[in-house]
Structure formats: structure tokens, C-alpha cells
PDB file of C-alpha atoms in Angstrom:
ATOM      1  CA  GLU C  59      -3.148  11.990  -9.331  1.00 93.00           C
ATOM      2  CA  ASP C  60      -4.581  14.066 -12.186  1.00 94.00           C
ATOM      3  CA  TYR C  61      -5.277  16.979  -9.828  1.00 94.00           C
ATOM      4  CA  VAL C  62      -1.735  16.919  -8.409  1.00 95.00           C
ATOM      5  CA  SER C  63      -0.316  16.663 -11.934  1.00 96.00           C
ATOM      6  CA  GLU C  64      -2.232  19.804 -12.946  1.00 95.00           C
ATOM      7  CA  LEU C  65      -0.943  21.636  -9.863  1.00 95.00           C
ATOM      8  CA  CYS C  66       2.641  20.712 -10.793  1.00 96.00           C
ATOM      9  CA  ASN C  67       2.262  21.744 -14.408  1.00 95.00           C
ATOM     10  CA  ASP C  68       0.923  25.142 -13.259  1.00 95.00           C
ATOM     11  CA  VAL C  69       4.235  25.908 -11.520  1.00 96.00           C
ATOM     12  CA  TYR C  70       6.371  28.110 -13.779  1.00 94.00           C
ATOM     13  CA  GLY C  71       9.001  26.114 -15.685  1.00 94.00           C
ATOM     14  CA  VAL C  72       7.570  22.657 -14.894  1.00 95.00           C
ATOM     15  CA  HIS C  73       5.887  20.419 -17.458  1.00 94.00           C
ATOM     16  CA  ASN C  74       5.067  16.775 -18.261  1.00 94.00           C
ATOM     17  CA  ALA C  75       4.502  15.934 -14.583  1.00 96.00           C
ATOM     18  CA  LYS C  76       3.706  12.275 -13.912  1.00 96.00           C
ATOM     19  CA  VAL C  77       2.330  11.657 -10.439  1.00 97.00           C
ATOM     20  CA  ALA C  78       1.938   8.594  -8.227  1.00 97.00           C
ATOM     21  CA  VAL C  79      -0.063   8.951  -5.006  1.00 96.00           C
ATOM     22  CA  LYS C  80      -0.283   6.450  -2.154  1.00 96.00           C
ATOM     23  CA  MET C  81      -2.553   6.731   0.875  1.00 94.00           C
ATOM     24  CA  ALA C  82      -1.273   5.619   4.282  1.00 91.00           C
ATOM     25  CA  ASP C  83      -2.801   6.432   7.678  1.00 91.00           C
ATOM     26  CA  ASN C  84      -5.182   9.005   6.121  1.00 91.00           C
ATOM     27  CA  GLN C  85      -2.239  10.914   4.653  1.00 94.00           C
ATOM     28  CA  LEU C  86      -0.937  11.096   1.097  1.00 95.00           C
ATOM     29  CA  ASN C  87       2.554  10.296  -0.101  1.00 97.00           C
ATOM     30  CA  VAL C  88       3.193  11.902  -3.475  1.00 97.00           C
ATOM     31  CA  ARG C  89       5.931  11.057  -5.982  1.00 97.00           C
ATOM     32  CA  ILE C  90       6.412  13.340  -8.991  1.00 97.00           C
ATOM     33  CA  ASN C  91       8.518  12.851 -12.107  1.00 97.00           C
ATOM     34  CA  ALA C  92       8.609  15.952 -14.275  1.00 96.00           C
ATOM     35  CA  SER C  93      10.622  17.971 -16.759  1.00 95.00           C
ATOM     36  CA  VAL C  94      11.942  21.430 -16.015  1.00 95.00           C
ATOM     37  CA  GLU C  95      12.890  24.227 -18.395  1.00 95.00           C
ATOM     38  CA  PRO C  96      16.518  25.360 -18.690  1.00 94.00           C
ATOM     39  CA  GLY C  97      17.504  28.183 -16.342  1.00 93.00           C
ATOM     40  CA  ILE C  98      14.964  27.318 -13.637  1.00 94.00           C
ATOM     41  CA  ASN C  99      16.203  27.246 -10.034  1.00 95.00           C
ATOM     42  CA  ILE C 100      15.547  23.605  -9.146  1.00 95.00           C
ATOM     43  CA  PRO C 101      15.636  23.885  -5.303  1.00 96.00           C
ATOM     44  CA  ASP C 102      13.234  26.869  -5.316  1.00 96.00           C
ATOM     45  CA  THR C 103      10.941  25.181  -7.841  1.00 96.00           C
ATOM     46  CA  THR C 104      10.902  21.970  -5.797  1.00 97.00           C
ATOM     47  CA  ASP C 105       9.945  23.935  -2.666  1.00 97.00           C
ATOM     48  CA  GLU C 106       7.188  25.748  -4.572  1.00 97.00           C
ATOM     49  CA  ILE C 107       5.769  22.442  -5.849  1.00 97.00           C
ATOM     50  CA  LYS C 108       5.746  20.982  -2.324  1.00 97.00           C
ATOM     51  CA  ARG C 109       4.034  24.070  -0.852  1.00 96.00           C
ATOM     52  CA  THR C 110       1.464  24.219  -3.644  1.00 96.00           C
ATOM     53  CA  ILE C 111       0.522  20.547  -3.412  1.00 96.00           C
ATOM     54  CA  THR C 112       0.367  20.465   0.385  1.00 96.00           C
ATOM     55  CA  LYS C 113      -1.797  23.606   0.612  1.00 96.00           C
ATOM     56  CA  ASN C 114      -4.167  22.843  -2.281  1.00 96.00           C
ATOM     57  CA  VAL C 115      -4.757  19.173  -1.501  1.00 95.00           C
ATOM     58  CA  LEU C 116      -5.594  20.003   2.122  1.00 95.00           C
ATOM     59  CA  SER C 117      -7.934  22.873   1.221  1.00 96.00           C
ATOM     60  CA  THR C 118      -9.629  21.093  -1.714  1.00 94.00           C
ATOM     61  CA  ILE C 119      -9.804  17.457  -0.605  1.00 91.00           C
ATOM     62  CA  GLY C 120      -9.231  17.773   3.146  1.00 94.00           C
ATOM     63  CA  ILE C 121      -6.409  15.231   3.281  1.00 94.00           C
ATOM     64  CA  ASP C 122      -2.970  15.931   4.739  1.00 95.00           C
ATOM     65  CA  VAL C 123       0.045  15.412   2.502  1.00 95.00           C
ATOM     66  CA  LYS C 124       2.744  13.622   4.481  1.00 96.00           C
ATOM     67  CA  ASP C 125       5.519  13.546   1.899  1.00 96.00           C
ATOM     68  CA  VAL C 126       6.211  14.963  -1.567  1.00 96.00           C
ATOM     69  CA  GLU C 127       9.141  13.615  -3.577  1.00 97.00           C
ATOM     70  CA  VAL C 128      10.054  15.550  -6.718  1.00 97.00           C
ATOM     71  CA  PHE C 129      12.344  14.186  -9.412  1.00 96.00           C
ATOM     72  CA  PHE C 130      13.265  16.173 -12.523  1.00 95.00           C
ATOM     73  CA  LYS C 131      14.103  13.635 -15.206  1.00 92.00           C
ATOM     74  CA  HIS C 132      14.755  16.058 -18.078  1.00 91.00           C
ATOM     75  CA  ILE C 133      15.828  19.631 -18.539  1.00 92.00           C
ATOM     76  CA  LYS C 134      14.216  20.805 -21.753  1.00 87.00           C
ATOM     77  CA  ALA C 135      12.081  23.597 -23.144  1.00 82.00           C
ATOM     78  CA  LYS C 136       8.323  23.193 -23.114  1.00 76.00           C
ATOM     79  CA  GLN C 137       6.865  22.191 -26.462  1.00 74.00           C
ATOM     80  CA  ALA C 138       4.387  24.741 -27.845  1.00 64.00           C
TER      81      ALA C 138
END
């Protein structure tokens, strides 16, 4: 969960990602609650998060990611 949270927070415009991961049939189901900065394209950012998580988890841990659900709870600027 910490690794996936770091991957999410590395995507431009995304911060405060909280991640829940469940394993089923040797595949991961990932649920993400995060904040996004104003002016960010939410559909494109969601797709980028899904691609990043799926690719990096498979290459680093060797486990397939079955599903990634992304929920943006707040639209606010990142705190410095």
C-alpha cells in the first residue's frame, strides 16, 4: 500500500493518496482516495495513475493488478 501510494503521489497534480490493496486469485485490487490540484484533467490523470500502478507493480513485485479504482475526494492545491 505504501509503494502504491508513493506511485500515485508521483503523478503530477496528485497528492495525499490513501491506498487500500486486496489480493484475490494472485491479483491485486487497488482502491485509491486522493486529492487533485485545480486545473488537472481528471480523466487523463486517472488513466496515468492506472497505467503507472499496473506497470510498476508488475515489474517490481511480479504481481498482476486486476483492478484500480481512483476516487478524487478533494480538489485543492498541494501544501508546500
